[in-house]
């Protein structure tokens, strides 16, 4: 492999990147959302199953549909953000396996039916969450700031945006250009020796 | 924010990066594992709870302990890899909340006790998985190749490496310098209009 990427790139995707809650009045174009997805889609998932689905809530009308599901502390910033992404897990991701993982199309059958629903749910949750993290990094790499949130009512979001039950909301995330002056100091982190062990 | 990061950086973390299964005989130093973690730890998690734990299986003795849990197709490549990371979820991540999220230490109480165990499990799974994805990107950014795998027996890994039950394995991943000559063509991906909607 090549040399490590530049310090400025590491700053942008990790070291200087921060979760934002205050947004500058600068719009986010649809082309940029597509460019972020086109990077994030390349990240690895188990058997290339890529179960993440995204609804980008952008219009005032769609924002109003999302609003009742938000916990109190997340309402104002979410209404102010240029875009709010709803990350969801496709519970029937396995239907795409013959196309996405042609070497083993029968892998699909491990997930079909009520007896395999729990396995499918876990597989979708794990891999859709990996993809959402790739999306966060890709968004930062293309100059966007992110504000991920778990403080909302998943059942309300699902009823409003995914009424047929196929997609289940995972978490939501504001996207835009953050106001760096409104940031608080970064919180502490667990250090390597607290979280990791080499055997 | 600054300009988007360079094309070569995007190539390295997304566009040219691939899941590897064949490994060059080049070791991975402990310092590099620490450097990868020190980037990955900066990625966002809900209320900064960072529930990911990692065991880096590196010594031949530790590799032998992992071997019986691997599905057949994953044995050879895992035994050959310089390092195999076991990503796990700390089921008691909430004990760290007063330190990691000092603004709301009582957030911890939402996760304590059997009546909250399912909420804690979901929170740990979601956020530890986000962190594992940050780790993948950080590893690539520092020049490593990754080979993530779900094809193993989680219960066997947990019994062998986490016998007290606090940590639950999520997925495992080989780390090292991949042999690019052994790669297959990249698999297809769902395109934006198949996976995303702008409202």
mmCIF file of N, CA and C in Angstrom, chain A residues 1-5 9-10 12 14-15 19 30 33-34 37 39 41-42 44 46 48 50 52-59 62 65 96 99-102 122 125-126 129-130 133-134 136-138 140-141 143 145 150 161 170-171 186-199, chain B residues 1-5 9-10 12 14-15 19 30 33-34 37 39 41-42 44 46 48 50 52-59 62 65 96 99-102 122 125-126 129-130 133-134 136-138 140-141 143 145 150 161 170-171 186-199:
data_model
loop_
_atom_site.group_PDB
_atom_site.id
_atom_site.type_symbol
_atom_site.label_atom_id
_atom_site.label_comp_id
_atom_site.label_asym_id
_atom_site.label_seq_id
_atom_site.Cartn_x
_atom_site.Cartn_y
_atom_site.Cartn_z
ATOM 1 N N UNK A 1 0.842 -1.208 0.000
ATOM 2 C CA UNK A 1 0.000 0.000 0.000
ATOM 3 C C UNK A 1 0.873 1.251 0.000
ATOM 4 N N UNK A 2 0.251 2.357 -0.311
ATOM 5 C CA UNK A 2 0.926 3.650 -0.359
ATOM 6 C C UNK A 2 1.270 4.124 1.053
ATOM 7 N N UNK A 3 1.865 5.300 1.110
ATOM 8 C CA UNK A 3 2.131 5.905 2.408
ATOM 9 C C UNK A 3 0.828 6.280 3.092
ATOM 10 N N UNK A 4 0.886 6.479 4.399
ATOM 11 C CA UNK A 4 -0.308 6.964 5.100
ATOM 12 C C UNK A 4 -0.802 8.285 4.495
ATOM 13 N N UNK A 5 -2.089 8.553 4.636
ATOM 14 C CA UNK A 5 -2.622 9.798 4.078
ATOM 15 C C UNK A 5 -2.142 10.984 4.907
ATOM 16 N N UNK A 9 -5.611 15.449 5.982
ATOM 17 C CA UNK A 9 -6.744 14.551 5.739
ATOM 18 C C UNK A 9 -7.172 13.866 7.037
ATOM 19 N N UNK A 10 -6.191 13.426 7.830
ATOM 20 C CA UNK A 10 -6.542 12.809 9.125
ATOM 21 C C UNK A 10 -7.227 13.814 10.038
ATOM 22 N N UNK A 12 -9.109 16.182 9.059
ATOM 23 C CA UNK A 12 -10.447 16.453 8.534
ATOM 24 C C UNK A 12 -11.437 15.333 8.855
ATOM 25 N N UNK A 14 -10.893 12.799 11.227
ATOM 26 C CA UNK A 14 -10.870 12.337 12.619
ATOM 27 C C UNK A 14 -10.477 13.423 13.622
ATOM 28 N N UNK A 15 -9.284 13.988 13.460
ATOM 29 C CA UNK A 15 -8.698 14.742 14.570
ATOM 30 C C UNK A 15 -9.350 16.091 14.819
ATOM 31 N N UNK A 19 -18.712 16.617 16.250
ATOM 32 C CA UNK A 19 -20.161 16.547 16.139
ATOM 33 C C UNK A 19 -20.722 17.956 16.310
ATOM 34 N N UNK A 30 -27.983 18.322 -3.599
ATOM 35 C CA UNK A 30 -28.238 16.889 -3.778
ATOM 36 C C UNK A 30 -27.030 16.178 -4.377
ATOM 37 N N UNK A 33 -24.761 15.037 -1.649
ATOM 38 C CA UNK A 33 -25.258 13.841 -0.951
ATOM 39 C C UNK A 33 -24.966 12.589 -1.778
ATOM 40 N N UNK A 34 -25.132 12.710 -3.083
ATOM 41 C CA UNK A 34 -24.829 11.573 -3.957
ATOM 42 C C UNK A 34 -23.336 11.230 -3.925
ATOM 43 N N UNK A 37 -22.579 9.375 -0.717
ATOM 44 C CA UNK A 37 -23.028 7.978 -0.804
ATOM 45 C C UNK A 37 -22.111 7.163 -1.713
ATOM 46 N N UNK A 39 -19.025 7.359 -2.197
ATOM 47 C CA UNK A 39 -17.847 6.891 -1.453
ATOM 48 C C UNK A 39 -18.244 5.840 -0.420
ATOM 49 N N UNK A 41 -20.657 3.805 -0.166
ATOM 50 C CA UNK A 41 -21.124 2.500 -0.666
ATOM 51 C C UNK A 41 -19.971 1.535 -0.890
ATOM 52 N N UNK A 42 -18.757 2.058 -1.012
ATOM 53 C CA UNK A 42 -17.594 1.209 -1.284
ATOM 54 C C UNK A 42 -17.059 0.520 -0.033
ATOM 55 N N UNK A 44 -16.712 -1.918 3.220
ATOM 56 C CA UNK A 44 -17.047 -3.344 3.279
ATOM 57 C C UNK A 44 -18.252 -3.662 4.161
ATOM 58 N N UNK A 46 -20.638 -7.436 5.257
ATOM 59 C CA UNK A 46 -20.595 -8.893 5.226
ATOM 60 C C UNK A 46 -21.260 -9.405 3.953
ATOM 61 N N UNK A 48 -21.039 -8.419 1.155
ATOM 62 C CA UNK A 48 -21.435 -7.279 0.300
ATOM 63 C C UNK A 48 -22.941 -7.019 0.358
ATOM 64 N N UNK A 50 -24.726 -4.809 2.080
ATOM 65 C CA UNK A 50 -25.054 -3.373 2.166
ATOM 66 C C UNK A 50 -26.524 -3.057 2.475
ATOM 67 N N UNK A 52 -27.870 -0.780 4.416
ATOM 68 C CA UNK A 52 -28.232 0.588 4.801
ATOM 69 C C UNK A 52 -29.119 1.251 3.753
ATOM 70 N N UNK A 53 -30.167 1.893 4.229
ATOM 71 C CA UNK A 53 -30.974 2.762 3.380
ATOM 72 C C UNK A 53 -31.008 4.129 4.046
ATOM 73 N N UNK A 54 -31.116 5.180 3.244
ATOM 74 C CA UNK A 54 -31.124 6.539 3.793
ATOM 75 C C UNK A 54 -32.289 7.324 3.217
ATOM 76 N N UNK A 55 -33.019 7.982 4.097
ATOM 77 C CA UNK A 55 -33.935 9.043 3.660
ATOM 78 C C UNK A 55 -33.309 10.367 4.070
ATOM 79 N N UNK A 56 -33.072 11.231 3.092
ATOM 80 C CA UNK A 56 -32.554 12.567 3.373
ATOM 81 C C UNK A 56 -33.738 13.517 3.524
ATOM 82 N N UNK A 57 -33.957 13.974 4.734
ATOM 83 C CA UNK A 57 -35.081 14.852 5.038
ATOM 84 C C UNK A 57 -34.591 16.285 4.829
ATOM 85 N N UNK A 58 -35.088 16.918 3.795
ATOM 86 C CA UNK A 58 -34.525 18.184 3.359
ATOM 87 C C UNK A 58 -35.592 19.283 3.244
ATOM 88 N N UNK A 59 -36.720 18.952 2.708
ATOM 89 C CA UNK A 59 -37.759 19.966 2.510
ATOM 90 C C UNK A 59 -38.410 20.323 3.845
ATOM 91 N N UNK A 62 -41.030 17.744 4.799
ATOM 92 C CA UNK A 62 -40.493 16.484 5.346
ATOM 93 C C UNK A 62 -39.949 16.706 6.758
ATOM 94 N N UNK A 65 -42.648 16.418 9.217
ATOM 95 C CA UNK A 65 -43.054 15.031 9.480
ATOM 96 C C UNK A 65 -42.108 14.368 10.476
ATOM 97 N N UNK A 96 -31.336 -8.906 -2.303
ATOM 98 C CA UNK A 96 -30.335 -8.426 -3.260
ATOM 99 C C UNK A 96 -29.098 -9.327 -3.338
ATOM 100 N N UNK A 99 -27.592 -10.720 -6.644
ATOM 101 C CA UNK A 99 -26.925 -9.712 -7.477
ATOM 102 C C UNK A 99 -25.642 -9.191 -6.825
ATOM 103 N N UNK A 100 -25.696 -8.943 -5.496
ATOM 104 C CA UNK A 100 -24.565 -8.289 -4.828
ATOM 105 C C UNK A 100 -23.454 -9.269 -4.451
ATOM 106 N N UNK A 101 -23.821 -10.548 -4.326
ATOM 107 C CA UNK A 101 -22.821 -11.550 -3.944
ATOM 108 C C UNK A 101 -23.017 -12.778 -4.821
ATOM 109 N N UNK A 102 -22.765 -12.598 -6.124
ATOM 110 C CA UNK A 102 -23.122 -13.651 -7.083
ATOM 111 C C UNK A 102 -22.370 -14.960 -6.877
ATOM 112 N N UNK A 122 -30.128 -8.919 12.981
ATOM 113 C CA UNK A 122 -28.785 -8.638 13.493
ATOM 114 C C UNK A 122 -27.831 -8.322 12.344
ATOM 115 N N UNK A 125 -28.627 -4.853 11.066
ATOM 116 C CA UNK A 125 -28.241 -3.805 12.022
ATOM 117 C C UNK A 125 -26.732 -3.602 12.017
ATOM 118 N N UNK A 126 -25.984 -4.704 12.108
ATOM 119 C CA UNK A 126 -24.523 -4.583 12.137
ATOM 120 C C UNK A 126 -23.997 -3.910 10.863
ATOM 121 N N UNK A 129 -25.095 -0.305 10.148
ATOM 122 C CA UNK A 129 -24.411 0.628 11.051
ATOM 123 C C UNK A 129 -22.980 0.869 10.593
ATOM 124 N N UNK A 130 -22.297 -0.179 10.152
ATOM 125 C CA UNK A 130 -20.977 0.027 9.548
ATOM 126 C C UNK A 130 -21.076 1.030 8.399
ATOM 127 N N UNK A 133 -21.430 4.595 9.463
ATOM 128 C CA UNK A 133 -20.141 5.165 9.880
ATOM 129 C C UNK A 133 -19.287 5.530 8.678
ATOM 130 N N UNK A 134 -19.291 4.684 7.647
ATOM 131 C CA UNK A 134 -18.560 5.058 6.426
ATOM 132 C C UNK A 134 -19.132 6.360 5.867
ATOM 133 N N UNK A 136 -20.506 8.805 7.533
ATOM 134 C CA UNK A 136 -20.026 9.932 8.356
ATOM 135 C C UNK A 136 -18.627 10.359 7.903
ATOM 136 N N UNK A 137 -17.744 9.375 7.741
ATOM 137 C CA UNK A 137 -16.369 9.698 7.341
ATOM 138 C C UNK A 137 -16.341 10.286 5.931
ATOM 139 N N UNK A 138 -17.144 9.715 5.045
ATOM 140 C CA UNK A 138 -17.174 10.214 3.665
ATOM 141 C C UNK A 138 -17.708 11.645 3.629
ATOM 142 N N UNK A 140 -17.507 13.909 6.006
ATOM 143 C CA UNK A 140 -16.427 14.782 6.484
ATOM 144 C C UNK A 140 -15.347 14.950 5.427
ATOM 145 N N UNK A 141 -15.028 13.870 4.728
ATOM 146 C CA UNK A 141 -13.975 13.933 3.708
ATOM 147 C C UNK A 141 -14.342 14.892 2.588
ATOM 148 N N UNK A 143 -16.113 17.601 3.107
ATOM 149 C CA UNK A 143 -16.258 18.949 3.638
ATOM 150 C C UNK A 143 -17.503 19.206 4.456
ATOM 151 N N UNK A 145 -20.117 18.697 7.742
ATOM 152 C CA UNK A 145 -20.119 18.368 9.162
ATOM 153 C C UNK A 145 -21.338 17.514 9.472
ATOM 154 N N UNK A 150 -29.182 9.728 18.503
ATOM 155 C CA UNK A 150 -30.060 8.605 18.837
ATOM 156 C C UNK A 150 -31.292 9.079 19.595
ATOM 157 N N UNK A 161 -42.281 7.249 8.151
ATOM 158 C CA UNK A 161 -41.471 7.193 6.926
ATOM 159 C C UNK A 161 -41.399 5.799 6.296
ATOM 160 N N UNK A 170 -32.459 3.363 12.274
ATOM 161 C CA UNK A 170 -31.300 3.034 13.096
ATOM 162 C C UNK A 170 -30.956 4.288 13.907
ATOM 163 N N UNK A 171 -30.369 5.271 13.294
ATOM 164 C CA UNK A 171 -30.198 6.572 13.948
ATOM 165 C C UNK A 171 -30.371 7.661 12.908
ATOM 166 N N UNK A 186 -13.828 19.089 23.178
ATOM 167 C CA UNK A 186 -14.033 17.667 22.912
ATOM 168 C C UNK A 186 -14.065 16.884 24.221
ATOM 169 N N UNK A 187 -14.937 15.888 24.273
ATOM 170 C CA UNK A 187 -15.047 15.055 25.475
ATOM 171 C C UNK A 187 -13.872 14.076 25.560
ATOM 172 N N UNK A 188 -13.616 13.554 26.757
ATOM 173 C CA UNK A 188 -12.500 12.598 26.894
ATOM 174 C C UNK A 188 -12.806 11.290 26.162
ATOM 175 N N UNK A 189 -11.769 10.539 25.917
ATOM 176 C CA UNK A 189 -11.925 9.237 25.271
ATOM 177 C C UNK A 189 -11.266 8.162 26.129
ATOM 178 N N UNK A 190 -11.777 6.937 26.012
ATOM 179 C CA UNK A 190 -11.066 5.794 26.590
ATOM 180 C C UNK A 190 -9.759 5.606 25.830
ATOM 181 N N UNK A 191 -8.682 5.429 26.550
ATOM 182 C CA UNK A 191 -7.382 5.243 25.910
ATOM 183 C C UNK A 191 -7.198 3.777 25.511
ATOM 184 N N UNK A 192 -6.199 3.555 24.681
ATOM 185 C CA UNK A 192 -5.936 2.223 24.127
ATOM 186 C C UNK A 192 -5.949 1.140 25.209
ATOM 187 N N UNK A 193 -5.232 1.379 26.286
ATOM 188 C CA UNK A 193 -5.093 0.321 27.294
ATOM 189 C C UNK A 193 -6.375 0.098 28.094
ATOM 190 N N UNK A 194 -7.325 1.003 27.974
ATOM 191 C CA UNK A 194 -8.625 0.795 28.619
ATOM 192 C C UNK A 194 -9.579 -0.001 27.731
ATOM 193 N N UNK A 195 -9.390 0.133 26.422
ATOM 194 C CA UNK A 195 -10.351 -0.462 25.482
ATOM 195 C C UNK A 195 -9.792 -1.639 24.692
ATOM 196 N N UNK A 196 -8.485 -1.794 24.707
ATOM 197 C CA UNK A 196 -7.852 -2.780 23.818
ATOM 198 C C UNK A 196 -6.838 -3.633 24.584
ATOM 199 N N UNK A 197 -6.629 -4.808 24.025
ATOM 200 C CA UNK A 197 -5.636 -5.744 24.581
ATOM 201 C C UNK A 197 -4.948 -6.440 23.414
ATOM 202 N N UNK A 198 -3.640 -6.589 23.498
ATOM 203 C CA UNK A 198 -2.881 -7.315 22.474
ATOM 204 C C UNK A 198 -2.448 -8.645 23.081
ATOM 205 N N UNK A 199 -2.843 -9.721 22.424
ATOM 206 C CA UNK A 199 -2.509 -11.048 22.958
ATOM 207 C C UNK A 199 -1.559 -11.788 22.017
ATOM 208 N N UNK B 1 -15.532 24.664 6.924
ATOM 209 C CA UNK B 1 -14.562 23.578 6.816
ATOM 210 C C UNK B 1 -13.636 23.806 5.627
ATOM 211 N N UNK B 2 -12.552 23.058 5.638
ATOM 212 C CA UNK B 2 -11.536 23.150 4.583
ATOM 213 C C UNK B 2 -12.060 22.516 3.294
ATOM 214 N N UNK B 3 -11.228 22.507 2.300
ATOM 215 C CA UNK B 3 -11.570 21.842 1.056
ATOM 216 C C UNK B 3 -11.658 20.336 1.283
ATOM 217 N N UNK B 4 -12.334 19.649 0.367
ATOM 218 C CA UNK B 4 -12.350 18.182 0.462
ATOM 219 C C UNK B 4 -10.929 17.621 0.461
ATOM 220 N N UNK B 5 -10.754 16.442 1.048
ATOM 221 C CA UNK B 5 -9.428 15.838 1.084
ATOM 222 C C UNK B 5 -9.041 15.336 -0.301
ATOM 223 N N UNK B 9 -6.131 10.431 -1.000
ATOM 224 C CA UNK B 9 -6.642 10.003 0.308
ATOM 225 C C UNK B 9 -7.971 9.270 0.152
ATOM 226 N N UNK B 10 -8.854 9.784 -0.693
ATOM 227 C CA UNK B 10 -10.140 9.102 -0.931
ATOM 228 C C UNK B 10 -9.908 7.728 -1.545
ATOM 229 N N UNK B 12 -7.372 5.883 -0.995
ATOM 230 C CA UNK B 12 -6.788 5.002 0.019
ATOM 231 C C UNK B 12 -7.823 4.506 1.018
ATOM 232 N N UNK B 14 -11.310 4.665 0.569
ATOM 233 C CA UNK B 14 -12.547 4.151 -0.030
ATOM 234 C C UNK B 14 -12.355 3.544 -1.418
ATOM 235 N N UNK B 15 -11.853 4.330 -2.353
ATOM 236 C CA UNK B 15 -11.997 3.945 -3.757
ATOM 237 C C UNK B 15 -11.081 2.819 -4.181
ATOM 238 N N UNK B 19 -11.244 -5.374 0.594
ATOM 239 C CA UNK B 19 -11.172 -6.405 1.619
ATOM 240 C C UNK B 19 -10.177 -7.465 1.164
ATOM 241 N N UNK B 30 2.903 -3.158 17.277
ATOM 242 C CA UNK B 30 1.917 -2.723 18.275
ATOM 243 C C UNK B 30 1.700 -1.215 18.227
ATOM 244 N N UNK B 33 -0.978 -0.410 15.759
ATOM 245 C CA UNK B 33 -2.322 -0.697 16.277
ATOM 246 C C UNK B 33 -2.789 0.420 17.208
ATOM 247 N N UNK B 34 -1.866 0.905 18.020
ATOM 248 C CA UNK B 34 -2.208 2.019 18.918
ATOM 249 C C UNK B 34 -2.545 3.284 18.130
ATOM 250 N N UNK B 37 -6.040 2.949 16.698
ATOM 251 C CA UNK B 37 -7.053 3.184 17.740
ATOM 252 C C UNK B 37 -7.148 4.653 18.114
ATOM 253 N N UNK B 39 -6.803 7.210 16.358
ATOM 254 C CA UNK B 39 -7.665 7.927 15.413
ATOM 255 C C UNK B 39 -9.119 7.497 15.585
ATOM 256 N N UNK B 41 -10.770 6.262 17.984
ATOM 257 C CA UNK B 41 -11.458 6.640 19.231
ATOM 258 C C UNK B 41 -12.096 8.015 19.122
ATOM 259 N N UNK B 42 -11.665 8.825 18.155
ATOM 260 C CA UNK B 42 -12.184 10.186 18.023
ATOM 261 C C UNK B 42 -13.526 10.232 17.310
ATOM 262 N N UNK B 44 -17.481 9.763 16.407
ATOM 263 C CA UNK B 44 -18.621 10.009 17.303
ATOM 264 C C UNK B 44 -19.379 8.749 17.716
ATOM 265 N N UNK B 46 -22.913 7.771 20.473
ATOM 266 C CA UNK B 46 -24.028 8.368 21.207
ATOM 267 C C UNK B 46 -23.604 8.693 22.638
ATOM 268 N N UNK B 48 -21.086 9.900 23.643
ATOM 269 C CA UNK B 48 -19.655 9.596 23.828
ATOM 270 C C UNK B 48 -19.430 8.302 24.620
ATOM 271 N N UNK B 50 -18.749 5.220 23.608
ATOM 272 C CA UNK B 50 -17.677 4.386 23.037
ATOM 273 C C UNK B 50 -17.566 2.962 23.623
ATOM 274 N N UNK B 52 -16.982 0.079 22.158
ATOM 275 C CA UNK B 52 -16.151 -0.916 21.462
ATOM 276 C C UNK B 52 -14.951 -1.328 22.305
ATOM 277 N N UNK B 53 -14.707 -2.603 22.369
ATOM 278 C CA UNK B 53 -13.469 -3.135 22.937
ATOM 279 C C UNK B 53 -12.816 -4.008 21.868
ATOM 280 N N UNK B 54 -11.510 -4.095 21.883
ATOM 281 C CA UNK B 54 -10.793 -4.894 20.879
ATOM 282 C C UNK B 54 -9.771 -5.798 21.549
ATOM 283 N N UNK B 55 -9.788 -7.052 21.154
ATOM 284 C CA UNK B 55 -8.664 -7.944 21.450
ATOM 285 C C UNK B 55 -7.917 -8.166 20.142
ATOM 286 N N UNK B 56 -6.648 -7.816 20.133
ATOM 287 C CA UNK B 56 -5.793 -8.063 18.968
ATOM 288 C C UNK B 56 -5.124 -9.414 19.150
ATOM 289 N N UNK B 57 -5.530 -10.360 18.340
ATOM 290 C CA UNK B 57 -4.995 -11.720 18.422
ATOM 291 C C UNK B 57 -3.773 -11.777 17.510
ATOM 292 N N UNK B 58 -2.610 -11.862 18.124
ATOM 293 C CA UNK B 58 -1.373 -11.689 17.375
ATOM 294 C C UNK B 58 -0.409 -12.868 17.561
ATOM 295 N N UNK B 59 -0.282 -13.376 18.754
ATOM 296 C CA UNK B 59 0.672 -14.465 19.007
ATOM 297 C C UNK B 59 0.126 -15.781 18.454
ATOM 298 N N UNK B 62 -2.394 -17.304 20.849
ATOM 299 C CA UNK B 62 -3.732 -16.699 20.829
ATOM 300 C C UNK B 62 -4.483 -17.059 19.552
ATOM 301 N N UNK B 65 -6.138 -20.311 19.944
ATOM 302 C CA UNK B 65 -7.366 -20.230 20.744
ATOM 303 C C UNK B 65 -8.550 -19.756 19.894
ATOM 304 N N UNK B 96 -18.920 3.840 32.420
ATOM 305 C CA UNK B 96 -17.977 4.927 32.102
ATOM 306 C C UNK B 96 -18.670 6.268 31.825
ATOM 307 N N UNK B 99 -17.720 9.637 33.542
ATOM 308 C CA UNK B 99 -16.450 10.199 33.093
ATOM 309 C C UNK B 99 -16.495 10.648 31.639
ATOM 310 N N UNK B 100 -17.130 9.854 30.773
ATOM 311 C CA UNK B 100 -17.083 10.149 29.335
ATOM 312 C C UNK B 100 -18.116 11.178 28.908
ATOM 313 N N UNK B 101 -19.172 11.324 29.709
ATOM 314 C CA UNK B 101 -20.232 12.282 29.361
ATOM 315 C C UNK B 101 -20.626 13.040 30.623
ATOM 316 N N UNK B 102 -19.666 13.827 31.143
ATOM 317 C CA UNK B 102 -19.859 14.441 32.453
ATOM 318 C C UNK B 102 -21.032 15.421 32.525
ATOM 319 N N UNK B 122 -28.608 -2.952 22.674
ATOM 320 C CA UNK B 122 -28.766 -2.279 21.375
ATOM 321 C C UNK B 122 -27.828 -1.073 21.284
ATOM 322 N N UNK B 125 -24.308 -2.351 20.791
ATOM 323 C CA UNK B 125 -24.116 -2.939 19.454
ATOM 324 C C UNK B 125 -23.998 -1.836 18.406
ATOM 325 N N UNK B 126 -24.939 -0.894 18.435
ATOM 326 C CA UNK B 126 -24.923 0.187 17.435
ATOM 327 C C UNK B 126 -23.619 0.986 17.518
ATOM 328 N N UNK B 129 -20.319 -0.843 16.801
ATOM 329 C CA UNK B 129 -20.191 -1.122 15.368
ATOM 330 C C UNK B 129 -19.761 0.129 14.612
ATOM 331 N N UNK B 130 -20.321 1.277 14.966
ATOM 332 C CA UNK B 130 -19.825 2.531 14.386
ATOM 333 C C UNK B 130 -18.319 2.649 14.616
ATOM 334 N N UNK B 133 -16.203 0.501 12.412
ATOM 335 C CA UNK B 133 -16.070 1.061 11.056
ATOM 336 C C UNK B 133 -15.050 2.199 11.044
ATOM 337 N N UNK B 134 -15.070 3.030 12.076
ATOM 338 C CA UNK B 134 -14.031 4.071 12.146
ATOM 339 C C UNK B 134 -12.646 3.418 12.180
ATOM 340 N N UNK B 136 -11.751 0.591 10.833
ATOM 341 C CA UNK B 136 -11.413 0.126 9.479
ATOM 342 C C UNK B 136 -10.849 1.277 8.652
ATOM 343 N N UNK B 137 -11.537 2.408 8.685
ATOM 344 C CA UNK B 137 -11.084 3.557 7.885
ATOM 345 C C UNK B 137 -9.737 4.067 8.401
ATOM 346 N N UNK B 138 -9.597 4.121 9.714
ATOM 347 C CA UNK B 138 -8.336 4.604 10.287
ATOM 348 C C UNK B 138 -7.185 3.671 9.931
ATOM 349 N N UNK B 140 -6.942 1.786 7.262
ATOM 350 C CA UNK B 140 -6.607 2.039 5.853
ATOM 351 C C UNK B 140 -5.834 3.347 5.715
ATOM 352 N N UNK B 141 -6.243 4.352 6.463
ATOM 353 C CA UNK B 141 -5.583 5.659 6.368
ATOM 354 C C UNK B 141 -4.119 5.574 6.775
ATOM 355 N N UNK B 143 -2.283 2.922 6.220
ATOM 356 C CA UNK B 143 -1.579 2.037 5.313
ATOM 357 C C UNK B 143 -1.846 0.559 5.479
ATOM 358 N N UNK B 145 -4.225 -2.937 5.461
ATOM 359 C CA UNK B 145 -5.376 -3.529 4.786
ATOM 360 C C UNK B 145 -6.191 -4.318 5.803
ATOM 361 N N UNK B 150 -17.655 -12.039 9.376
ATOM 362 C CA UNK B 150 -18.702 -12.455 10.312
ATOM 363 C C UNK B 150 -18.781 -13.976 10.406
ATOM 364 N N UNK B 161 -12.603 -16.011 24.972
ATOM 365 C CA UNK B 161 -11.902 -14.736 25.210
ATOM 366 C C UNK B 161 -12.591 -13.835 26.234
ATOM 367 N N UNK B 170 -18.554 -9.024 18.322
ATOM 368 C CA UNK B 170 -19.375 -8.421 17.276
ATOM 369 C C UNK B 170 -18.938 -9.021 15.934
ATOM 370 N N UNK B 171 -17.789 -8.630 15.452
ATOM 371 C CA UNK B 171 -17.210 -9.322 14.301
ATOM 372 C C UNK B 171 -15.694 -9.347 14.480
ATOM 373 N N UNK B 186 -13.874 -6.025 -7.798
ATOM 374 C CA UNK B 186 -14.797 -5.509 -6.791
ATOM 375 C C UNK B 186 -16.236 -5.893 -7.143
ATOM 376 N N UNK B 187 -17.004 -6.231 -6.132
ATOM 377 C CA UNK B 187 -18.406 -6.609 -6.345
ATOM 378 C C UNK B 187 -19.251 -5.365 -6.627
ATOM 379 N N UNK B 188 -20.424 -5.571 -7.249
ATOM 380 C CA UNK B 188 -21.292 -4.421 -7.542
ATOM 381 C C UNK B 188 -21.835 -3.799 -6.258
ATOM 382 N N UNK B 189 -22.299 -2.574 -6.373
ATOM 383 C CA UNK B 189 -22.887 -1.885 -5.231
ATOM 384 C C UNK B 189 -24.294 -1.395 -5.594
ATOM 385 N N UNK B 190 -25.156 -1.280 -4.602
ATOM 386 C CA UNK B 190 -26.434 -0.592 -4.812
ATOM 387 C C UNK B 190 -26.135 0.874 -5.087
ATOM 388 N N UNK B 191 -26.773 1.406 -6.097
ATOM 389 C CA UNK B 191 -26.562 2.812 -6.447
ATOM 390 C C UNK B 191 -27.447 3.709 -5.579
ATOM 391 N N UNK B 192 -27.123 4.993 -5.629
ATOM 392 C CA UNK B 192 -27.819 5.970 -4.793
ATOM 393 C C UNK B 192 -29.342 5.829 -4.877
ATOM 394 N N UNK B 193 -29.872 5.741 -6.085
ATOM 395 C CA UNK B 193 -31.330 5.742 -6.224
ATOM 396 C C UNK B 193 -31.965 4.429 -5.770
ATOM 397 N N UNK B 194 -31.153 3.417 -5.556
ATOM 398 C CA UNK B 194 -31.678 2.162 -5.014
ATOM 399 C C UNK B 194 -31.694 2.166 -3.494
ATOM 400 N N UNK B 195 -30.792 2.918 -2.898
ATOM 401 C CA UNK B 195 -30.624 2.860 -1.439
ATOM 402 C C UNK B 195 -31.061 4.143 -0.746
ATOM 403 N N UNK B 196 -31.231 5.223 -1.488
ATOM 404 C CA UNK B 196 -31.464 6.540 -0.859
ATOM 405 C C UNK B 196 -32.635 7.255 -1.510
ATOM 406 N N UNK B 197 -33.199 8.149 -0.724
ATOM 407 C CA UNK B 197 -34.300 8.983 -1.214
ATOM 408 C C UNK B 197 -34.120 10.367 -0.601
ATOM 409 N N UNK B 198 -34.337 11.403 -1.391
ATOM 410 C CA UNK B 198 -34.278 12.781 -0.895
ATOM 411 C C UNK B 198 -35.703 13.314 -0.856
ATOM 412 N N UNK B 199 -36.121 13.745 0.344
ATOM 413 C CA UNK B 199 -37.504 14.236 0.483
ATOM 414 C C UNK B 199 -37.508 15.721 0.827
#
